[in-house]
Tab-separated table of C-alpha atoms and ligand atoms in Angstrom:
chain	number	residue	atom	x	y	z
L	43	UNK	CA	91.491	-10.426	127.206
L	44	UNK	CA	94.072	-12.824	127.614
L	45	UNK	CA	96.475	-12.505	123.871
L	46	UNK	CA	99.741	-13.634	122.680
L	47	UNK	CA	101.789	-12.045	120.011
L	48	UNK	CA	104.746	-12.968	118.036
L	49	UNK	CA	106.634	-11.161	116.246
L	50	UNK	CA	107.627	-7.940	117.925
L	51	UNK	CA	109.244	-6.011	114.841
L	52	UNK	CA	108.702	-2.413	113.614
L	53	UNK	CA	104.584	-3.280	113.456
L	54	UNK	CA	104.340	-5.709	116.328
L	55	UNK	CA	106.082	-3.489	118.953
L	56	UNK	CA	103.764	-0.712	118.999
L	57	UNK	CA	100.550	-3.258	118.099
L	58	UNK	CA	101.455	-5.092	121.008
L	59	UNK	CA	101.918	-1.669	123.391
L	60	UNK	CA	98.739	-0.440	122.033
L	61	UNK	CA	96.937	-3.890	123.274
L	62	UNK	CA	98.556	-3.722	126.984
L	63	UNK	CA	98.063	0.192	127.030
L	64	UNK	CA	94.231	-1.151	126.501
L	65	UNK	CA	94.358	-3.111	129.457
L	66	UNK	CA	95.006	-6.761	127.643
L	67	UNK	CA	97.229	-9.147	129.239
L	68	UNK	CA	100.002	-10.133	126.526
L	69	UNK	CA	102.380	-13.110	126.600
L	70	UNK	CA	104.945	-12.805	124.081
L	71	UNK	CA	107.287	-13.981	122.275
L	72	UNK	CA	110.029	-13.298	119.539
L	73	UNK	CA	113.415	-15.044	118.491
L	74	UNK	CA	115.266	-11.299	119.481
L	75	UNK	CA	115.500	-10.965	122.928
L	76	UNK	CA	115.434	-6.934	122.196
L	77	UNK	CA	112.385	-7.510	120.922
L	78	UNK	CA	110.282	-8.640	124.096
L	79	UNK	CA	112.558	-6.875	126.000
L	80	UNK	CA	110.392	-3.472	125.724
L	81	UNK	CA	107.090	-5.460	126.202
L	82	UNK	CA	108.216	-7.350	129.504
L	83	UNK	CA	108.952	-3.878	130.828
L	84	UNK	CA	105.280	-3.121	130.398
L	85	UNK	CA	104.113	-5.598	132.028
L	86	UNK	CA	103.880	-8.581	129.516
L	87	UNK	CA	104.303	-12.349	130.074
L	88	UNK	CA	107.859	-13.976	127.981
L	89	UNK	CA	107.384	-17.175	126.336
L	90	UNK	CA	110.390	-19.430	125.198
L	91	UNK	CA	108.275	-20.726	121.357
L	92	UNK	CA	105.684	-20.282	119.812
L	93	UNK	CA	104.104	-23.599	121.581
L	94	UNK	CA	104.911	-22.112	124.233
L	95	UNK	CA	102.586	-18.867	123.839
L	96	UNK	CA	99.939	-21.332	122.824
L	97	UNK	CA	99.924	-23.600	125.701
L	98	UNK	CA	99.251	-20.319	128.069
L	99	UNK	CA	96.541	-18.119	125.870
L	100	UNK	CA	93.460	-18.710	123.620
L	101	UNK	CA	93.969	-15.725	121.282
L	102	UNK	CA	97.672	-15.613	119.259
L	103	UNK	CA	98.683	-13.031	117.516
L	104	UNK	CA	101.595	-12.862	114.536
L	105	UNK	CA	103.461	-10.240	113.015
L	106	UNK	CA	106.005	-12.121	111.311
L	107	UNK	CA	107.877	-11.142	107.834
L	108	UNK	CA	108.163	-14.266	105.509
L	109	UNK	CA	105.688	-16.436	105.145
L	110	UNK	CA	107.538	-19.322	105.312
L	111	UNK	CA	108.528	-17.766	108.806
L	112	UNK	CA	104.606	-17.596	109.767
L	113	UNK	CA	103.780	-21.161	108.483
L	114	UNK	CA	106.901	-22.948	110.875
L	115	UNK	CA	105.699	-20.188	113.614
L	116	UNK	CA	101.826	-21.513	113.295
L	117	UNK	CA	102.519	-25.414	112.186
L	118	UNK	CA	106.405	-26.435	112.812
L	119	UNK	CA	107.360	-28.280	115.669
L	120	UNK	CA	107.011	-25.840	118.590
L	121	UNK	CA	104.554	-24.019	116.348
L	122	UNK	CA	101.686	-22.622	117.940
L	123	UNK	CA	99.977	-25.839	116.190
L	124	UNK	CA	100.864	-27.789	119.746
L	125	UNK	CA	99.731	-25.317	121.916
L	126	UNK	CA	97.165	-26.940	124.692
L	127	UNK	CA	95.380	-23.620	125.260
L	128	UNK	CA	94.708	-22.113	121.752
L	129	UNK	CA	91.511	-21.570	119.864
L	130	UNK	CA	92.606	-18.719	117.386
L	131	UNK	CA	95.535	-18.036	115.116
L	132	UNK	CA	95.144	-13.660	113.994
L	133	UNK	CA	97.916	-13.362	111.791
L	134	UNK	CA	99.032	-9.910	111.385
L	135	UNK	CA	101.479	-10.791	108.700
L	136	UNK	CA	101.275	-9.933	105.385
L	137	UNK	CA	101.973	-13.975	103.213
L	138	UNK	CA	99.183	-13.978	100.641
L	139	UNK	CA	95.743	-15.810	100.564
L	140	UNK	CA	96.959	-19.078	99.441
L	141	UNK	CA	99.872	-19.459	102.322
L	142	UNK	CA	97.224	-18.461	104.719
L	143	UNK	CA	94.619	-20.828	102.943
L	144	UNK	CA	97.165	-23.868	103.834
L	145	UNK	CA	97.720	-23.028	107.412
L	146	UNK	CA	94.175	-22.436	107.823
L	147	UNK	CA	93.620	-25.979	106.667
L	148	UNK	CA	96.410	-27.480	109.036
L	149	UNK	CA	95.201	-25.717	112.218
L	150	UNK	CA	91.689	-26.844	111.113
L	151	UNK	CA	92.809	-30.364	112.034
L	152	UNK	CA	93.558	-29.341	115.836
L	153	UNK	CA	90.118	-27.337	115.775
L	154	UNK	CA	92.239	-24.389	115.870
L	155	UNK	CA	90.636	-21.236	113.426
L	156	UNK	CA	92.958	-19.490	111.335
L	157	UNK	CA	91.952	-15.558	111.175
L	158	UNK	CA	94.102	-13.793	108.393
L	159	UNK	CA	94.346	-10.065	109.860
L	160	UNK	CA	96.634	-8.234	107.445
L	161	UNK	CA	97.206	-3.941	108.386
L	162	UNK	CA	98.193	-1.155	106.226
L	163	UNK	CA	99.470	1.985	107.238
L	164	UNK	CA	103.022	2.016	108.385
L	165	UNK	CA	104.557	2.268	111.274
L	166	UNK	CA	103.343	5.143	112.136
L	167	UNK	CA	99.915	4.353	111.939
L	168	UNK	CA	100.450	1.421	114.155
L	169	UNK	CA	101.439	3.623	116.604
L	170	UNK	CA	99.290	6.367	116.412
L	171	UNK	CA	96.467	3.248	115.959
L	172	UNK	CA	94.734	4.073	112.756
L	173	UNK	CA	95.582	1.052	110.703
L	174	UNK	CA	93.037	-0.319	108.170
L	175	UNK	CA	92.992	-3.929	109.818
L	176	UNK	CA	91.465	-6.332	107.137
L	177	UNK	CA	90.276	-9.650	108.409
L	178	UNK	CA	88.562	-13.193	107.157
L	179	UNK	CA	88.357	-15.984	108.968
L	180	UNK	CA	85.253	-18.040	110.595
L	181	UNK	CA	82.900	-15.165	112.086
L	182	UNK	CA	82.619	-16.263	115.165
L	183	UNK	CA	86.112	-16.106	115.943
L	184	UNK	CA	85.952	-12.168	114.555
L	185	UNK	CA	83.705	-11.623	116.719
L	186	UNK	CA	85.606	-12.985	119.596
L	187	UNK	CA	88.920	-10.415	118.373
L	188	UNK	CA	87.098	-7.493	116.951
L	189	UNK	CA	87.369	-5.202	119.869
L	190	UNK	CA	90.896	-6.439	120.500
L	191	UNK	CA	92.130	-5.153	116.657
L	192	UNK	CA	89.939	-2.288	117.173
L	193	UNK	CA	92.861	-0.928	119.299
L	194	UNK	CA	95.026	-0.894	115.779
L	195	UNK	CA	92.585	0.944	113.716
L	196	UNK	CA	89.746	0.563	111.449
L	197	UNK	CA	88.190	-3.214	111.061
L	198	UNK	CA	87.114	-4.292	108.201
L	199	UNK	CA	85.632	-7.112	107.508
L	200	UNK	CA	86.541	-8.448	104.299
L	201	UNK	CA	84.979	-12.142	104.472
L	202	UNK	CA	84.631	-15.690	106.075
L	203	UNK	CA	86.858	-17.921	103.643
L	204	UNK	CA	90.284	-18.143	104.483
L	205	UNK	CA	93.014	-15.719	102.315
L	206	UNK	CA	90.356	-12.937	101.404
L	207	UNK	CA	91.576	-10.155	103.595
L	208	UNK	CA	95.688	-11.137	102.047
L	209	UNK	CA	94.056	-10.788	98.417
L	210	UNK	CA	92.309	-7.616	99.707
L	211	UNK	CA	96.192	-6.478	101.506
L	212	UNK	CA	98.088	-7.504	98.147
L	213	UNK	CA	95.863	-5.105	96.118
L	214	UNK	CA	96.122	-2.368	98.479
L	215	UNK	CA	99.746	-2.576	98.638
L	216	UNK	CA	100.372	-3.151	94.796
L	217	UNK	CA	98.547	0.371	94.848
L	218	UNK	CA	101.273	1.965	97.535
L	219	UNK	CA	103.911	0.059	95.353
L	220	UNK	CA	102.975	1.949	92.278
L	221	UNK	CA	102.493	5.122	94.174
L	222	UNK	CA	106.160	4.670	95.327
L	223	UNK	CA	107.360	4.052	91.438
L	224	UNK	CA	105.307	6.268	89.502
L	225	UNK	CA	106.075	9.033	91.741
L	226	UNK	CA	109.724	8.187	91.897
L	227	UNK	CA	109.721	8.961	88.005
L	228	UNK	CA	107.804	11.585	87.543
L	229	UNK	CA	109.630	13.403	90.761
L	230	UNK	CA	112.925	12.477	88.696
L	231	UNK	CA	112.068	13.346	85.455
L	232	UNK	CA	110.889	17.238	87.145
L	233	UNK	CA	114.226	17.687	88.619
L	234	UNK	CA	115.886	16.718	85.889
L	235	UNK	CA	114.204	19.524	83.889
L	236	UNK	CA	115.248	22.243	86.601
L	237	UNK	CA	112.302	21.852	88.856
L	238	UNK	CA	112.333	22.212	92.763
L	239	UNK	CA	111.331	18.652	93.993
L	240	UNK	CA	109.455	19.940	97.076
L	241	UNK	CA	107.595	22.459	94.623
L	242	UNK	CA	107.096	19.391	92.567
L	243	UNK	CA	105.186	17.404	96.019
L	244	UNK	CA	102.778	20.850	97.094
L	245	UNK	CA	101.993	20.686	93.569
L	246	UNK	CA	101.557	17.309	92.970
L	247	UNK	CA	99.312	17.299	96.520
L	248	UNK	CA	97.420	20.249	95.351
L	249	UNK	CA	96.311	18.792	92.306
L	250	UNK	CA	95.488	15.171	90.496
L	251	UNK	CA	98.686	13.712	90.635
L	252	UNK	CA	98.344	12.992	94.704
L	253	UNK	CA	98.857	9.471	96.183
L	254	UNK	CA	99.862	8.080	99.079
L	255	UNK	CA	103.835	8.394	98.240
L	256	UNK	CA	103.606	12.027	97.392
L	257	UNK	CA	101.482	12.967	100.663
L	258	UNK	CA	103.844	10.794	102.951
L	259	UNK	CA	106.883	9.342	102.043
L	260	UNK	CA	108.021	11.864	99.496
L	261	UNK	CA	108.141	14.888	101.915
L	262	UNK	CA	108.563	12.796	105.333
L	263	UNK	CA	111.844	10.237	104.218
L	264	UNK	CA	112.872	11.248	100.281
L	265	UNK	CA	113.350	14.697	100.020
L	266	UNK	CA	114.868	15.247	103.509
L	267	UNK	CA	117.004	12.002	102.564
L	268	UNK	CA	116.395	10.519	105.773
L	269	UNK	CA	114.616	6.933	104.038
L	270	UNK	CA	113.220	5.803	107.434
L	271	UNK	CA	109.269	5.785	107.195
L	272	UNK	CA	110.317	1.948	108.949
L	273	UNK	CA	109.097	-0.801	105.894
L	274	UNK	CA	112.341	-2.947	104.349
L	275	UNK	CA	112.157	-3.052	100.345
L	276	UNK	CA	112.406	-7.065	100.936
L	277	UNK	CA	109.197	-6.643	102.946
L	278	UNK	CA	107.427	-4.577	99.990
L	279	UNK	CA	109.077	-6.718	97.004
L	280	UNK	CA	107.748	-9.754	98.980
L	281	UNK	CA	104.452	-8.405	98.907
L	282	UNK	CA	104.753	-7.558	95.017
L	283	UNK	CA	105.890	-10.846	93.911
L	284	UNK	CA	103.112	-12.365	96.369
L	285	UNK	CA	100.230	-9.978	94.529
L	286	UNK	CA	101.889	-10.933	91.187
L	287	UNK	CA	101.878	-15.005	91.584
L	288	UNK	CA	98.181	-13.928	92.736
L	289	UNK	CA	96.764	-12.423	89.439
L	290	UNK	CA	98.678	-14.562	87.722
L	291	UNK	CA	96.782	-17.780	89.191
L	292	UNK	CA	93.853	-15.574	89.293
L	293	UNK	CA	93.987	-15.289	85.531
L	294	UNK	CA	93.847	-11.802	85.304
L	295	UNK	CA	95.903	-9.086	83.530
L	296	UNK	CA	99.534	-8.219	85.083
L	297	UNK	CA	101.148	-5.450	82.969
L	298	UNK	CA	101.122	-2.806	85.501
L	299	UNK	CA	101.928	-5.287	88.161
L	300	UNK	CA	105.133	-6.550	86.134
L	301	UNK	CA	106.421	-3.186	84.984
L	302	UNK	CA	106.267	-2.241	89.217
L	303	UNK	CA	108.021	-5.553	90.096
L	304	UNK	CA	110.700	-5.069	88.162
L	305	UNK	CA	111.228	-2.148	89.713
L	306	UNK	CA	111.148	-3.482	92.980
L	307	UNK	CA	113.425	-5.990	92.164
L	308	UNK	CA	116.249	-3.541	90.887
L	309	UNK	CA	115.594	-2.047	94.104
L	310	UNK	CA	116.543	-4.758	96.119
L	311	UNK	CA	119.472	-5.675	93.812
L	312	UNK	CA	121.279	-2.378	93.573
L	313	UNK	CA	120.223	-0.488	96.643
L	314	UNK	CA	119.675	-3.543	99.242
L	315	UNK	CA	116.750	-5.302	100.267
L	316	UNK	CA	117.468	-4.720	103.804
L	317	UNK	CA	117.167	-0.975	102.913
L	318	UNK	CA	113.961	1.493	103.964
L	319	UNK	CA	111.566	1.056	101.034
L	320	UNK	CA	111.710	4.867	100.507
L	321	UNK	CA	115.517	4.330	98.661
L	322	UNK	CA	113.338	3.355	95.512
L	323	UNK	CA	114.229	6.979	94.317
L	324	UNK	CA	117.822	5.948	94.162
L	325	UNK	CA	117.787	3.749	91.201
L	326	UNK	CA	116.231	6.350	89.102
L	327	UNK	CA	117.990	8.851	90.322
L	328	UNK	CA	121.133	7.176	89.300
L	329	UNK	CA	119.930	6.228	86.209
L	330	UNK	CA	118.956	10.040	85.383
L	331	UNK	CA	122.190	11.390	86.821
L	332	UNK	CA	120.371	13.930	89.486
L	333	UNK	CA	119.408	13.427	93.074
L	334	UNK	CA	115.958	14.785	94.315
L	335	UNK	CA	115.808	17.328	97.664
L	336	UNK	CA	118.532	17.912	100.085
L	337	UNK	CA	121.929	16.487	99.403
Y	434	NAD	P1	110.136	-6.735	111.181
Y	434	NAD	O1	111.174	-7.502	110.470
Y	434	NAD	O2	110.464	-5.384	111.732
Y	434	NAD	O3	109.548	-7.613	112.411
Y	434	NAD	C1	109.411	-8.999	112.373
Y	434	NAD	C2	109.698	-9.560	113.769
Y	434	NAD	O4	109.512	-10.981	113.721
Y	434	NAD	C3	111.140	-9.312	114.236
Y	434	NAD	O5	111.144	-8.765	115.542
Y	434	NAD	C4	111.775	-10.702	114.209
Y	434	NAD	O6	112.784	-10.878	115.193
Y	434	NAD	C5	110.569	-11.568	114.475
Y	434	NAD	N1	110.752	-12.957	114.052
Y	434	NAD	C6	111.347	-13.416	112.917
Y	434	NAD	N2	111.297	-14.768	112.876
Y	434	NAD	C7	110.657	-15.166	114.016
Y	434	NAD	C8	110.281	-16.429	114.546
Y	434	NAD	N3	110.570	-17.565	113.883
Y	434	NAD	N4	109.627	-16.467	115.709
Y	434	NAD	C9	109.335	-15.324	116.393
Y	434	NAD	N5	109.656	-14.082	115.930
Y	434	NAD	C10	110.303	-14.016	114.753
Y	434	NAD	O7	108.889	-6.651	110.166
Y	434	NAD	P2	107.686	-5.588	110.194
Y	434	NAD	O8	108.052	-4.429	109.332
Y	434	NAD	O9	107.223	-5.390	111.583
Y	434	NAD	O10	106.589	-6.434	109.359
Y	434	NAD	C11	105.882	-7.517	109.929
Y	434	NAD	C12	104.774	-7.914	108.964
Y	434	NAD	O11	103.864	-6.809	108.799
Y	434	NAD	C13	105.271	-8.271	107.565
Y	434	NAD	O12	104.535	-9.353	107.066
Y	434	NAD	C14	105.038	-6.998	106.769
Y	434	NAD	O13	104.871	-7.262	105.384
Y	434	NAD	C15	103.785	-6.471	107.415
Y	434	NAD	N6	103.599	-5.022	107.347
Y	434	NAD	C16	104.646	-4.165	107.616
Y	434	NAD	C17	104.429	-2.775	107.553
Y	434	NAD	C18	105.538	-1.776	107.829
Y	434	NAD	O14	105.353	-0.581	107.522
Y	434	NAD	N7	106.660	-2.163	108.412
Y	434	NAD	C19	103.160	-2.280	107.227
Y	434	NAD	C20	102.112	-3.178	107.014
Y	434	NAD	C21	102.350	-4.551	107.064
């Protein structure tokens, strides 16, 4: 089918190579010219705006990282809100359920359906194409893009109002949040006490302790110091704070979601938001006065 994506980042790139490589005809666009660069090569259409995607497809696709940056990309000005040709908004993006309940609503008003289609999995998984893709959105329309976001992974269907699959992403990645923490700690605390970190991981993956930090990022970007597995800690605090506001609306109990945010946020303060999301380590290492694997 005829698709056009925007926003070709670290999880768009290889989303949108996956879709041409599966015989879909992309236009795309992105404000870095490196960006489309890549997908042009392979055979893909360049836009010059969002509106512009949207006058030319039925089907747009987002993977954008702020969701203020998805709600001017689907209802600004040259948003995709003015397009002449669209029918369907899949946003990729990870913004929360009640930013994507608002531009839902808007693109409602130019019959345009809003289809929230937030992935987990990395990087890698978006290359290798074994995302979990959660969606919501009016079922028709998933019906109409279901084969298309088979080509990222698994799809899962998570519901027909608006939001439900971001409420079902912000759990998730609260969970791969704490993961990252927890393990950062206890990881710390072992080395601290004289115990080999990697040890520590076969250990830790052998028994109870296992999660989805100690399995990947632990032994594939902390202990070989690399910090690459390709997600920015302003990406992951954003999605923190998002799931935070979200039980907190929801009325629900927070303590393990504020204890992890705080983390997050010294992250970001005294390592760099812009860093990999791996360098959570480095706080409490610093704070214990030992680094963890290879120096
Ligand atoms: P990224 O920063 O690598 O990519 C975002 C892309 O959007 C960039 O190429 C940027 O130039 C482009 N962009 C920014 N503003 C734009 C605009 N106004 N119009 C068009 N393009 C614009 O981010 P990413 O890591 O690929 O993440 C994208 C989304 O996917 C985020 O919402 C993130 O939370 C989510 N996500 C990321 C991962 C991961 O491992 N990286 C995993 C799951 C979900």
């Amino acid at each position: 089918m005829q698709i056009g994506f925007i926003g070709l980042g670290k999880m768009g790139h290889p989303m949108a190579r996956r879709l041409i490589e599966a015989g879909h005809t992309l236009v795309v666009f992105d404000t870095r010219g490196d960006a489309t660069a890549p997908l042009v090569a392979l055979g893909a259409q360049l836009a010059s705006s969002p509106r512009d995607v949207a006058d030319r497809v039925e089907t747009v696709m987002a993977s954008l990282p702020e969701p203020h940056i998805v709600a001017s990309v689907a209802t600004g000005d040259s948003g995709v809100i003015n397009g002449k040709r669209i029918k369907r908004f899949v946003d990729l993006s990870t913004t929360g359920s009640r930013a994507a309940a608002d531009i839902a609503a808007q693109l409602a008003k130019k019959d345009i359906a809003q289809i929230d289609s937030p992935v987990s999995g990395g990087v890698a998984g978006a290359v290798k194409g074994t995302l979990a893709v959660m969606v919501s959105g009016p079922q028709a329309d998933i019906d109409v893009v279901k084969d298309a976001l088979g080509v990222f992974g698994t799809v899962f269907v998570i519901g027909n109002q608006p939001g439900m699959a971001q409420t079902m992403k912000l759990a998730n990645n609260f969970l791969s949040a704490t993961a990252m923490a927890a393990t950062s700690e206890a990881v710390v605390m072992g080395v601290k006490a004289g115990l080999d970190p990697a040890i520590m991981i076969d250990v830790i993956n052998a028994g109870s302790g296992r999660n989805t930090a100690s399995t990947g990022k632990f032994p594939n970007a902390i202990l070989p110091r690399t910090f690459d597995a390709g997600f920015a800690t302003a990406l992951m605090l954003k999605d923190v704070r998002l799931c935070l506001a979200e039980a907190k609306a929801a009325g629900v109990p927070t303590d393990m979601m504020g204890m992890v945010a705080s983390l997050w946020e010294r992250v970001a303060s005294e390592i760099g938001a812009d860093k990999d999301f791996t360098t959570i380590i480095q706080p409490v290492e610093r704070r214990a006065g030992v680094i963890v694997g290879k120096v």
